[in-house]
Coordinates of C-alpha atoms in Angstrom, one line a residue:
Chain N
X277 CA 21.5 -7.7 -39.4
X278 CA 22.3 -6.3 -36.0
X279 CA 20.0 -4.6 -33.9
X280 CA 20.4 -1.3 -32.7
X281 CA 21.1 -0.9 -28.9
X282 CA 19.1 1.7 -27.4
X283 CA 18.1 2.7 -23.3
X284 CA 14.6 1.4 -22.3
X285 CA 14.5 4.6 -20.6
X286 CA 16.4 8.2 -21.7
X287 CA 19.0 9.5 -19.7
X288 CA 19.0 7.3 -16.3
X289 CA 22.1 5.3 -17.2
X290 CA 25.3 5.7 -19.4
X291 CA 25.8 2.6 -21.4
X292 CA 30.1 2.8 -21.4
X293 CA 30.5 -1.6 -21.7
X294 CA 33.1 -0.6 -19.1
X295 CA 31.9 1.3 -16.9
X296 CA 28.0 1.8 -17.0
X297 CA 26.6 3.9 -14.5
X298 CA 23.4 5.3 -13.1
X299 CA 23.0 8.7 -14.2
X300 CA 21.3 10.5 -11.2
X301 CA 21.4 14.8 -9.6
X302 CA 23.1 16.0 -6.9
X303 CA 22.2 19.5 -5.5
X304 CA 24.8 22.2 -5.7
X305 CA 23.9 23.7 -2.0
X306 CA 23.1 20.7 0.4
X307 CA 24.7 17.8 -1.9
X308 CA 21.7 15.4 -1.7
X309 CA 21.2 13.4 -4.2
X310 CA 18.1 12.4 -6.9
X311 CA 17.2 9.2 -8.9
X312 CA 15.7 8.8 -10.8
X313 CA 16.6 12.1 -12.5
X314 CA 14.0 14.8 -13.1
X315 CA 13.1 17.2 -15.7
X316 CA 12.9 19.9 -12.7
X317 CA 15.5 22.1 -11.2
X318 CA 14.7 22.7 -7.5
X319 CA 16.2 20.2 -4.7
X320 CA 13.8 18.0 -3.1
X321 CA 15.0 18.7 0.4
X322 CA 12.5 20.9 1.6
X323 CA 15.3 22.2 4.3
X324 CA 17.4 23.5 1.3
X325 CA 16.5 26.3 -1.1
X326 CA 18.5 25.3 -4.3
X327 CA 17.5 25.4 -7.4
X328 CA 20.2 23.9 -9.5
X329 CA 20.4 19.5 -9.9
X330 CA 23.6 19.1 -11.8
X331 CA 24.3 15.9 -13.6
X332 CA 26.5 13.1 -11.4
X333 CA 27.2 9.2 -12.0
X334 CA 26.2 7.5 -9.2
X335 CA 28.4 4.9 -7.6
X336 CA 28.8 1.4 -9.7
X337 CA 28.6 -0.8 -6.5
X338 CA 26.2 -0.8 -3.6
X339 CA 25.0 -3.5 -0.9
X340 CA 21.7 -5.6 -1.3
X341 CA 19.1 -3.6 1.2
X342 CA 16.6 -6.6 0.3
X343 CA 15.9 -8.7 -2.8
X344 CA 12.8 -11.1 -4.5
X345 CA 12.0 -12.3 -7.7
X346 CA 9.4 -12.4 -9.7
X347 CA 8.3 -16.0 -10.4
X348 CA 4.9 -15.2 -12.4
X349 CA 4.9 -12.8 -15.7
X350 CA 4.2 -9.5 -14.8
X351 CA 1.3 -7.5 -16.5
X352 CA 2.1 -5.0 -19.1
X353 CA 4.1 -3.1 -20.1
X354 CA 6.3 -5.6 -19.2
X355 CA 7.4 -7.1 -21.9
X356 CA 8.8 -10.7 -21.7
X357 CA 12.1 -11.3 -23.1
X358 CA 12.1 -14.1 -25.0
X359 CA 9.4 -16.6 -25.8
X360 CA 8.3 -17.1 -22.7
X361 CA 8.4 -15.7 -19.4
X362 CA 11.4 -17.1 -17.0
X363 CA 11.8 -15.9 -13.2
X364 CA 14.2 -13.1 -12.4
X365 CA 15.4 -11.5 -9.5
X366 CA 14.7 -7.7 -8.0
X367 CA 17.4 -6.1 -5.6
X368 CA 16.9 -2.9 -3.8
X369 CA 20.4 -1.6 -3.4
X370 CA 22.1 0.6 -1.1
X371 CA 24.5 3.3 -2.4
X372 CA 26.1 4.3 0.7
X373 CA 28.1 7.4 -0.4
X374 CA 24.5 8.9 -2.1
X375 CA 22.5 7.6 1.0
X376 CA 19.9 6.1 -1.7
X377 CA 18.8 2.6 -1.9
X378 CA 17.8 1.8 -6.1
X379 CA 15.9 -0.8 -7.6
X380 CA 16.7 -3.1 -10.0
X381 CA 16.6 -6.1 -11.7
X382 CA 19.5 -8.9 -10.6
X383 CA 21.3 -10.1 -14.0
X384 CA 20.2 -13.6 -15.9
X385 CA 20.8 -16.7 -14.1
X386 CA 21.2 -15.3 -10.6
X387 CA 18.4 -16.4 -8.2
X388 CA 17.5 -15.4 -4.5
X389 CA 19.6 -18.6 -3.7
X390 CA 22.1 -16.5 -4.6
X391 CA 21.5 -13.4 -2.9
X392 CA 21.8 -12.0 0.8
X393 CA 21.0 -8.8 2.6
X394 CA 24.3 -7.1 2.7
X395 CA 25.7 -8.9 -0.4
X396 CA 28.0 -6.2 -2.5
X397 CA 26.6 -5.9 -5.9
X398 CA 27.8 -4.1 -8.9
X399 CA 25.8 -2.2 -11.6
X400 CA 25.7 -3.4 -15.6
X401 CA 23.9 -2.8 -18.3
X402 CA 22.1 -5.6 -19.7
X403 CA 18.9 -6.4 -22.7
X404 CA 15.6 -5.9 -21.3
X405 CA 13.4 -6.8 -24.0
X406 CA 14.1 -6.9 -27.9
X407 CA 11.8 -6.4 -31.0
X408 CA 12.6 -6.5 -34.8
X409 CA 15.1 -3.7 -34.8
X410 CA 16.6 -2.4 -31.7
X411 CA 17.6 -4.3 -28.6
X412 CA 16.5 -2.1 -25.1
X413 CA 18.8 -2.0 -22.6
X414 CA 18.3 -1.5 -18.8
X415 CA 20.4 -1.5 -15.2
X416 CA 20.7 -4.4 -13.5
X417 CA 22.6 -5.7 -10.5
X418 CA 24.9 -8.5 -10.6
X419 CA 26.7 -10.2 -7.6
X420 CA 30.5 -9.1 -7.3
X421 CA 32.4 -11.8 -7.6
X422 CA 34.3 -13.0 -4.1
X423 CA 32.4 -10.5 -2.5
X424 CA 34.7 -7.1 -2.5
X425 CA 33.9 -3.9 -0.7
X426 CA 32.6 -1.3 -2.6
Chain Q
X183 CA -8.6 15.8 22.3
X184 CA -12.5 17.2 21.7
X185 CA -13.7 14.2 23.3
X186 CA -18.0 15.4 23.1
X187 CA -17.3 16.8 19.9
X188 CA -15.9 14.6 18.1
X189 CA -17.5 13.5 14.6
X190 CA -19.4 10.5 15.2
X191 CA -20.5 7.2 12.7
X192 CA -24.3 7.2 12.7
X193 CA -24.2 4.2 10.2
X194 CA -22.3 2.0 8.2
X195 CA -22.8 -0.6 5.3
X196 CA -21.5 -3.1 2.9
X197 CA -21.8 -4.8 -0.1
X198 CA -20.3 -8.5 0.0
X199 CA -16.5 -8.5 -1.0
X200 CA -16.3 -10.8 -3.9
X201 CA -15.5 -11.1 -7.8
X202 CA -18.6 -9.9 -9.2
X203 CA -18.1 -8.3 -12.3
X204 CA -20.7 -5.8 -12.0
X205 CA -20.3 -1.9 -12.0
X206 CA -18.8 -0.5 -9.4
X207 CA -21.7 1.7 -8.9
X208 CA -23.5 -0.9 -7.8
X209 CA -21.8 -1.7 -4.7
X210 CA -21.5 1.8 -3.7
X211 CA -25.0 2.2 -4.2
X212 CA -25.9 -1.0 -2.1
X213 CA -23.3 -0.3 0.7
X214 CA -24.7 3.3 1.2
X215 CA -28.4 2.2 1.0
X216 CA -27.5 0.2 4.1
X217 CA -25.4 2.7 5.4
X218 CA -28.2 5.1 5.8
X219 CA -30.7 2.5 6.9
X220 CA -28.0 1.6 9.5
X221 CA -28.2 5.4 10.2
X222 CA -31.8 5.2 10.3
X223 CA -31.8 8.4 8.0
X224 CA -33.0 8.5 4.3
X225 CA -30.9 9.7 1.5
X226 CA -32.8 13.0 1.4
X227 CA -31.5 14.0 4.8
X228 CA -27.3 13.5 3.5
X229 CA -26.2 16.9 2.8
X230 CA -22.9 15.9 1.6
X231 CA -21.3 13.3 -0.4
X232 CA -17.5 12.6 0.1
X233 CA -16.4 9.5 -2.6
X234 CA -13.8 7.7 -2.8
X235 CA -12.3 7.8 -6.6
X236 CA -11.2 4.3 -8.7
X237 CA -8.7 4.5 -10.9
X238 CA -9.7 1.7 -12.9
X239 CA -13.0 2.2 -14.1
X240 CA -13.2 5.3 -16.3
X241 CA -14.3 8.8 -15.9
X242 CA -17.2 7.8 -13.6
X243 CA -14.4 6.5 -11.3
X244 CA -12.3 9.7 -11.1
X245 CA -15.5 11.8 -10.1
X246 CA -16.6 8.9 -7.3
X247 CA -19.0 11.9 -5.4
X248 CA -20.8 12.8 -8.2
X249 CA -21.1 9.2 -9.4
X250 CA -22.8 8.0 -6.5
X251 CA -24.9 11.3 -6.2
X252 CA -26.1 10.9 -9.7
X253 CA -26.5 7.4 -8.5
X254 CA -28.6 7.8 -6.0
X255 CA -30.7 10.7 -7.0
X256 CA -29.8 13.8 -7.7
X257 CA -31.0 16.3 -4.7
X258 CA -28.2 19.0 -5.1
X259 CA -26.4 18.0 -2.3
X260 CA -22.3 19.5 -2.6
X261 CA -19.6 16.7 -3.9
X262 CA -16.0 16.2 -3.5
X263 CA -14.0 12.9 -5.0
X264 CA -10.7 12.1 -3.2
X265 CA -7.6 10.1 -4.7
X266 CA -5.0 8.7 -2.2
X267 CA -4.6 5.1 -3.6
X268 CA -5.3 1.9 -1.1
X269 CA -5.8 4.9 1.7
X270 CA -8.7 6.9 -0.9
X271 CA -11.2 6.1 1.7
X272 CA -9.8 7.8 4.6
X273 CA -9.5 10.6 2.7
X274 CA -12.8 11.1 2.0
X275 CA -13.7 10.6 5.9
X276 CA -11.5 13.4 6.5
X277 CA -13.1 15.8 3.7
X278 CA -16.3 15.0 5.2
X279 CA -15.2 14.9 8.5
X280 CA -13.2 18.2 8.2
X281 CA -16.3 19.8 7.2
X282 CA -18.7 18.4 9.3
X283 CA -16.4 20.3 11.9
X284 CA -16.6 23.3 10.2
X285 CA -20.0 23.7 11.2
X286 CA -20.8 23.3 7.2
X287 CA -23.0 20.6 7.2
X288 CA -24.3 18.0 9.7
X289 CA -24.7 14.7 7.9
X290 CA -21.9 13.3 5.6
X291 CA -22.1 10.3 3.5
X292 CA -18.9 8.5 2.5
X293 CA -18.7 6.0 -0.3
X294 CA -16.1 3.8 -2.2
X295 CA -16.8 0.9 -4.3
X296 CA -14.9 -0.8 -7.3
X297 CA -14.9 -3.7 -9.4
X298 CA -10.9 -4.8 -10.5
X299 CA -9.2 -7.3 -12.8
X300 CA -8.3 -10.4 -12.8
X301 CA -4.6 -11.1 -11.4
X302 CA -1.8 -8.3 -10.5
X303 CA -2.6 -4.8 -10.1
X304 CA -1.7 -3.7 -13.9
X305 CA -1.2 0.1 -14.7
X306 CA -3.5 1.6 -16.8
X307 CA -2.9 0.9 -20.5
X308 CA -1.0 3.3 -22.8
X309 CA 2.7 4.6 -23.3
X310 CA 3.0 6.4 -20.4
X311 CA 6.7 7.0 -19.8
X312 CA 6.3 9.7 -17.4
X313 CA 4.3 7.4 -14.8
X314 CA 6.4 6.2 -12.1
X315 CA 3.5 3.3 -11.6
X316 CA 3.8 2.5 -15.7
X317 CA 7.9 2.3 -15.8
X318 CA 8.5 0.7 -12.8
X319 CA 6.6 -2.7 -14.4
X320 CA 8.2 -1.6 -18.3
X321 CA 12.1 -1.2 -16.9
X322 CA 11.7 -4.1 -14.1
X323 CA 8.7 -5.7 -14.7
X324 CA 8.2 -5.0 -10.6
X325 CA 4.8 -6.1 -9.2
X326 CA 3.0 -4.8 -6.2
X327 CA 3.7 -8.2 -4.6
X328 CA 7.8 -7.8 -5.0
X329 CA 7.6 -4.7 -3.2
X330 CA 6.0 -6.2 -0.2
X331 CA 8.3 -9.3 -0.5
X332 CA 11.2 -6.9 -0.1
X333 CA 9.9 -5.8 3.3
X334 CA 9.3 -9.5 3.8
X335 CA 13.2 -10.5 3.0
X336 CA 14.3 -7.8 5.5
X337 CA 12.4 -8.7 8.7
X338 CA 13.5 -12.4 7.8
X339 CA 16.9 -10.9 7.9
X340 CA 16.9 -8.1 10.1
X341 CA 14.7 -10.3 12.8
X342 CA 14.7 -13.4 12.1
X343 CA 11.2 -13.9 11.3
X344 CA 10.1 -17.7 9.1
X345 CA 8.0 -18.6 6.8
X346 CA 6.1 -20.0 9.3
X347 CA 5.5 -17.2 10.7
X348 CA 4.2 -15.7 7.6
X349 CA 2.3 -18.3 7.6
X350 CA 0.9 -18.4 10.6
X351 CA -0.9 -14.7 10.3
X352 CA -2.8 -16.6 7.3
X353 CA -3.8 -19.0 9.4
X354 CA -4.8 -16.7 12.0
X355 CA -6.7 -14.4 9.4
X356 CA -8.4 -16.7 7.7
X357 CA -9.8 -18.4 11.2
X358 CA -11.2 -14.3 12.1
X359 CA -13.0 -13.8 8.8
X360 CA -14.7 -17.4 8.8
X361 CA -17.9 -15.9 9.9
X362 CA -18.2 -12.6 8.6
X363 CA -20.7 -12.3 5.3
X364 CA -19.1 -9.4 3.7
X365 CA -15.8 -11.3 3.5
X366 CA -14.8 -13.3 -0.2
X367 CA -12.5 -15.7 1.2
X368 CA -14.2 -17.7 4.3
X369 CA -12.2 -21.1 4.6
X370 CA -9.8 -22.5 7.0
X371 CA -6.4 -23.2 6.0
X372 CA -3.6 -24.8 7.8
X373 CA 0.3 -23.9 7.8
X374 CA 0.7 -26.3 5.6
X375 CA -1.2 -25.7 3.3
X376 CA -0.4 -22.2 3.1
X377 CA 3.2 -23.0 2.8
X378 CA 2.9 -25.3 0.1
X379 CA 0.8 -22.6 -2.2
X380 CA 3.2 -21.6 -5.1
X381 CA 5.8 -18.9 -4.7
X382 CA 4.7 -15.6 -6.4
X383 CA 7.6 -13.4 -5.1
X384 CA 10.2 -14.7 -2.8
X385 CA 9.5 -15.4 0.3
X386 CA 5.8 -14.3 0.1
X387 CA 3.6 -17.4 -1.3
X388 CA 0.2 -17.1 -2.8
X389 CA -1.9 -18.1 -0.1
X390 CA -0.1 -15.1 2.0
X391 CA -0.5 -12.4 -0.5
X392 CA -3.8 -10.4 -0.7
X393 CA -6.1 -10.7 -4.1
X394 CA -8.1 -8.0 -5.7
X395 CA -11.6 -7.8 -5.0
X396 CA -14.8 -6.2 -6.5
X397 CA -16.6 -4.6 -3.4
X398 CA -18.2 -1.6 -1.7
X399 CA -18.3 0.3 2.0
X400 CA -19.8 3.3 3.1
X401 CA -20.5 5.1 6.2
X402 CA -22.5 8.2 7.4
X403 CA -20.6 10.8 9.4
X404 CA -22.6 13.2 11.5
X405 CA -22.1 16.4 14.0
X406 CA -21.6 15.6 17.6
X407 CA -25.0 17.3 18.4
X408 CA -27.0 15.7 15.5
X409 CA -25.6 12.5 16.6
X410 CA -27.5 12.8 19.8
X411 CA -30.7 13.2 18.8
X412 CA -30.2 9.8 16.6
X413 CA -28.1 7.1 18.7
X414 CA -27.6 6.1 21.9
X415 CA -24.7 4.4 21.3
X416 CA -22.3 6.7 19.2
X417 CA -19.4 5.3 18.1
X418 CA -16.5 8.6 18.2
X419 CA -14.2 9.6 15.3
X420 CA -11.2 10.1 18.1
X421 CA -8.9 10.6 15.4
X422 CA -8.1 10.2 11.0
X423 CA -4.6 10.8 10.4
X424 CA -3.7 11.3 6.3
X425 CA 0.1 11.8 7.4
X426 CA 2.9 11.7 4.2
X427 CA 6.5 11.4 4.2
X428 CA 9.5 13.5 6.1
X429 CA 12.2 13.8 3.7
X430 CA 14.1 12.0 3.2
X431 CA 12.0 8.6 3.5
X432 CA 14.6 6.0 3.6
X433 CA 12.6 2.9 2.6
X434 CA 11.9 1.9 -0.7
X435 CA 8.5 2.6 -1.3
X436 CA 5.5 1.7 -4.2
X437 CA 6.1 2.6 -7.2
X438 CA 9.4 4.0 -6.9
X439 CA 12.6 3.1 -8.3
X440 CA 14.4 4.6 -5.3
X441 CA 14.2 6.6 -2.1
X442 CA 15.2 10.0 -1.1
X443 CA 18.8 10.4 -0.2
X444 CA 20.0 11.0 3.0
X445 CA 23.4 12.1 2.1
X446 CA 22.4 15.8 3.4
X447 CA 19.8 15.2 6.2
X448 CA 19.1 12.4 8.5
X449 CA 16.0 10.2 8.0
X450 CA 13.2 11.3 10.3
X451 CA 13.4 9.8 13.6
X452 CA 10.0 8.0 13.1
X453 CA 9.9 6.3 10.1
X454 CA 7.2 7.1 7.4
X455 CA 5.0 4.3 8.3
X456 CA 5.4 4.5 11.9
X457 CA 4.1 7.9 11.6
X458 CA 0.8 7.3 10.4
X459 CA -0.7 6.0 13.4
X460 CA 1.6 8.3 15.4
X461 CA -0.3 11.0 13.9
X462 CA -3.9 9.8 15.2
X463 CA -2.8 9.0 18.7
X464 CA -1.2 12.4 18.7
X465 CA -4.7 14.1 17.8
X466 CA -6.3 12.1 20.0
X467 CA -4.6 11.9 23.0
X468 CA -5.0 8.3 23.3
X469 CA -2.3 5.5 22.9
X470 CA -1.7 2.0 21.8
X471 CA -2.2 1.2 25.0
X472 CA -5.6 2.2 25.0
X473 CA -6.8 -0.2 22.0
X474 CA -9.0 -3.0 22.0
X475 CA -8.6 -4.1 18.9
X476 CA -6.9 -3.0 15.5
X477 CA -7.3 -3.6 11.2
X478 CA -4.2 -2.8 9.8
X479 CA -3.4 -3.3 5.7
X480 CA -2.3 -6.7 5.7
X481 CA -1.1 -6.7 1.8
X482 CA 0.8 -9.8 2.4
X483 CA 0.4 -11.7 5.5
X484 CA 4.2 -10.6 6.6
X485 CA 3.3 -6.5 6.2
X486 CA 0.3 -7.3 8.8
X487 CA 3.6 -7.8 11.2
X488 CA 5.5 -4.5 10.3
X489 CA 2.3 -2.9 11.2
X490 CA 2.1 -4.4 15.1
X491 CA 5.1 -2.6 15.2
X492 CA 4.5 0.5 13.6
X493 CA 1.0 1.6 15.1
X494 CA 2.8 1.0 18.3
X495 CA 1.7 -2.7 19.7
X496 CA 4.8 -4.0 20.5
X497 CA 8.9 -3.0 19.6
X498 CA 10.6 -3.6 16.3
X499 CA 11.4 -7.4 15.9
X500 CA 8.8 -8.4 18.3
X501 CA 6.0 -8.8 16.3
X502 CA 6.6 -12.5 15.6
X503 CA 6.5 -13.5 19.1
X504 CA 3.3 -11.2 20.0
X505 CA 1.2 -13.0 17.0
X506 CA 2.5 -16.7 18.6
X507 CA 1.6 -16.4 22.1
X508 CA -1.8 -15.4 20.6
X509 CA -2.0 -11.7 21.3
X510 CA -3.3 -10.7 18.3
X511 CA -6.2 -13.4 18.0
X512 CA -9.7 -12.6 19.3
X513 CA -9.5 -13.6 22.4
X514 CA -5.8 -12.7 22.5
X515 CA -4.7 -9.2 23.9
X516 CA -5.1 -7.2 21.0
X517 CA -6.8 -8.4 17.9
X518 CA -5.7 -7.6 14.6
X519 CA -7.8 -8.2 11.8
X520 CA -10.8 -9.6 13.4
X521 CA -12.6 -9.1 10.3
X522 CA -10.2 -11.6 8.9
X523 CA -8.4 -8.3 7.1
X524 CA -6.9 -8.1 3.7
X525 CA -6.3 -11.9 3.8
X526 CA -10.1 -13.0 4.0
X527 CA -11.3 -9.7 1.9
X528 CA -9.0 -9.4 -1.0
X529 CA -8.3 -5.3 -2.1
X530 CA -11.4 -3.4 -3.2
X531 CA -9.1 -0.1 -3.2
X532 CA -11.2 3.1 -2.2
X533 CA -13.9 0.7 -0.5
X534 CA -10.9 -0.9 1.6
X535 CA -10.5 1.6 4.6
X536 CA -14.0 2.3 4.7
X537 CA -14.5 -1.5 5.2
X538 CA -11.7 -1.1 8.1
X539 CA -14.2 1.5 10.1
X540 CA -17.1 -0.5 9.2
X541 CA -15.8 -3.2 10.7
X542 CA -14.2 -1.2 14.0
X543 CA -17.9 0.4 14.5
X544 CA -19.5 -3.2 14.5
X545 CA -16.4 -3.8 17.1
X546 CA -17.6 -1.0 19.1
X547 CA -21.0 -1.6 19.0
X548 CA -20.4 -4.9 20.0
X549 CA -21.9 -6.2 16.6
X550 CA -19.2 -8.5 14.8
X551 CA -21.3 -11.4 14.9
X552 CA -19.0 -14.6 15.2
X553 CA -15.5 -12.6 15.2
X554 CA -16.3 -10.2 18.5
X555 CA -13.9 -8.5 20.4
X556 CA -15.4 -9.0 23.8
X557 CA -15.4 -5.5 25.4
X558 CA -14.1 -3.5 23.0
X559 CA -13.8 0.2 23.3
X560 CA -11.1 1.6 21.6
X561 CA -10.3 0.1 17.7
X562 CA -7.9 1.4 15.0
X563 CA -7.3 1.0 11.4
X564 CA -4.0 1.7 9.8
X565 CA -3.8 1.5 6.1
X566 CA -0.9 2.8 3.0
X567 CA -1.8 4.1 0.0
X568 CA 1.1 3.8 -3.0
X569 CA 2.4 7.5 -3.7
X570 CA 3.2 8.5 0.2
X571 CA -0.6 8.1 1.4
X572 CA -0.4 7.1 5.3
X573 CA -4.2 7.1 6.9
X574 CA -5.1 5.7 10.2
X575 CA -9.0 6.4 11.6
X576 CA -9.2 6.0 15.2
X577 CA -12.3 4.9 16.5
X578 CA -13.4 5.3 20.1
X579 CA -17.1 4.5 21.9

């Protein structure tokens, strides 16, 4: 039986195998932009009065801002993947056209070896954890391969 | 800058930082019991109680004043309880400070105290999608140590700072706190040995990341004039900054997935955490010039050297070379963390900037048996709490 593939989270990312992309808000009068989204309407720049976020994709490829990993099992509600608990790497990536820098895990079998500041990176959408039924999906970052500009 | 009128610490006290696993409210009680004696007042004469809430230890947590009231005896004495995360207990100065200034009362007693886990910082249990702090560990399993290894990665990057260097501020920190009772952690370690403790989240290794400790500080905050008639050797509240982000804060900050955009305004000249201490030496009028010594929230030992920079010590990408030619050792220039800081104490949240003006006031007073800063007159203590709380006390005798 195959398990049903559903977002960890509602409404941050589309899951398009293509093309997945972080789902964030851009206000309609200044233009800056929110992520994750919220379930509020008025613009977080307090220099701007708007009160409408409208729904944007955010770009698929960004630069690494800075990077780790995480080489012990974090506490719940983490859950491990798997049957035990096998380091991963975190990027904080910067998005230059939405001026935001977004975290996120770096895909399976990529280590900080791997990774530099500056590094171009490209979004997917990979398992997070899975239980009897479904299969969770998250964002993560992956390195782009030869190293193209965004 | 009031200068005579500034709020002044009459007293302050500690219970022993450690992993007791006893109630919180013990500690509180045992660091304010000393607190007062240090005051040389009894509890009768507090007329107000400003706590310092924990998040981790139930209801009695979440009301930390009127735990510690109760505690102590009730005597009808007015409350508040402050929240702010790692920077709780400056918050609670400033309530009590605030009003002592207000002419509302003369004699304020702050407490914070808790007793934590075992191992990482968890959340608090439950499905709590809504919670920033709760998804940030479900959707990338993201610890409070990766966040302070990303700011470790950059300043490798960005200035070229090593391991050993890293390193070295353990070293250093660990040599401080040696003597001092109320510290968990009093042991020597070489660079060695601190760069062969395991990796926990690349590049920071154990050995350079702080731990979380059960512990409690207090301290007793009085009126210029009632000050006078009970010291001769005040030690001056010069300054407590509680600053929070300008929009849009461009660094990635604990527990969020991301920052603000700057795609329609420009990041604030001063940077969020260079604005904390910015804030105090503003109120003040005194500069980083002026210190004698500093405690600064050294989370992992390579965050103790963002802070040199950011309360103003030296320029971006210099801290490296001031902590090797010795500056910031006792003896050095400017201390940092003669206490032995974060490193030597291991996180007692709301307790943990109380314990930073503790420990400037025994500075002061000339006091800090086997870690003194010889001569010091001017001390302050920069700390950030996750969820945009900056605070910085500046102490002054």
């Amino acid at each position: 039986m195959t398990k049903t593939r559903v977002p960890a989270v509602e409404g941050w990312f589309t899951s398009d195998p293509d093309r997945p992309a972080l789902l964030g808000q851009r206000c309609a009068a200044c233009g800056t932009y929110v992520f994750p989204p919220r379930d509020r309407s008025w613009c977080p720049n307090p220099g701007c009065a708007g009160r409408q976020l409208d729904e944007v994709e955010l770009s698929r490829r960004g630069t690494v801002w800075s990077y780790t990993d995480a080489r012990y099992q974090p506490p719940l509600p983490y859950v491990v993947p798997g049957a035990e608990h096998r380091p991963f790497a975190l990027a904080a990536v910067e998005l230059a056209a939405e001026g935001l820098v977004v975290m996120g895990q770096v895909v399976p079998g990529v280590s900080v070896d791997d990774l530099a500041v500056g590094a171009p990176v490209e979004l997917v959408v990979d398992t997070l954890y899975e239980d009897d039924e479904h299969t969770y999906l998250v964002w993560k970052w992956a390195p782009v391969a030869g190293g193209g500009g965004a | 800058m009031r200068g005579r009128d500034d709020v002044v610490v009459l007293g302050v006290g500690m219970h022993p930082w450690g992993k007791w696993g006893r109630n919180f409210v013990e500690y509180g009680v045992a660091a304010a019991t000393d607190a007062l004696g240090d005051a040389g007042l009894d509890w009768g004469d507090v007329q107000f109680v400003s706590g310092a809430d924990t998040m981790r230890n139930g209801y009695p947590g979440y009301v930390a004043g009127a735990t510690f009231a109760q505690a102590l005896g009730w005597t009808g004495v007015p409350v508040a309880s402050s929240y702010a995360a790692c920077a709780s207990g400056a918050t609670a100065m400033e309530v009590a400070r605030t009003r002592i200034l207000a002419g509302l009362c003369d004699v304020a007693l702050v407490v914070g105290a808790d007793t934590t886990p075992k191992g990482f910082l968890a959340p608090t249990s439950g499905e709590r999608p809504d919670d920033p702090d709760w998804l940030r560990f479900r959707l990338l399993g993201a610890t409070n140590p990766t966040y302070f290894a990303l700011y470790a990665r950059r300043r490798m990057d960005l200035y070229g700072a090593t391991d050993a260097d890293f390193a070295r501020v353990k070293v250093k920190n660990a040599r401080h706190g040696l003597n001092n009772a109320n510290a968990r952690y009093r042991k020597e370690v070489t660079e060695s040995e601190v760069l062969a403790s395991p990796m926990v989240a690349d590049p920071l290794r154990l050995l350079e990341i702080c731990a979380t400790s059960d512990g409690g500080a207090a301290v007793v905050l009085a009126s210029a004039a009632f000050a006078r008639r009970h010291t001769t050797e005040p030690v001056r509240v010069a300054a407590i900054s509680t600053a929070t982000p300008t929009y849009p804060n461009a660094v990635i900050e604990m527990p969020n997935f991301a920052t603000d955009s700057w795609a329609a305004a420009a990041p604030p000249e001063r940077p969020f955490k260079a604005s904390i201490a910015a804030a105090a030496y503003d109120e003040a009028g005194i500069g980083p010039e002026d210190l004698s010594l500093a405690e600064v929230y050294d989370l992992s030992a390579a965050l103790e050297l963002d802070w040199y920079e950011d309360i103003g010590l030296c320029k971006p990408g210099e801290a490296e070379r001031l902590l090797n030619d010795g500056d910031t050792t006792i003896g050095g220039r400017v201390p940092v963390n003669p206490s032995g800081g974060l490193s030597c104490f291991g996180e007692a949240v709301p307790a943990q900037a109380i314990a930073q003006v503790c420990e400037v006031t025994w500075q002061l007073r000339g006091r800090a048996t086997g870690r003194q800063v010889e001569g010091a007159r001017v001390g302050i203590t920069a700390n950030q709490g996750l969820f945009g709380h900056g605070s910085s006390v500046l102490l002054a005798r």
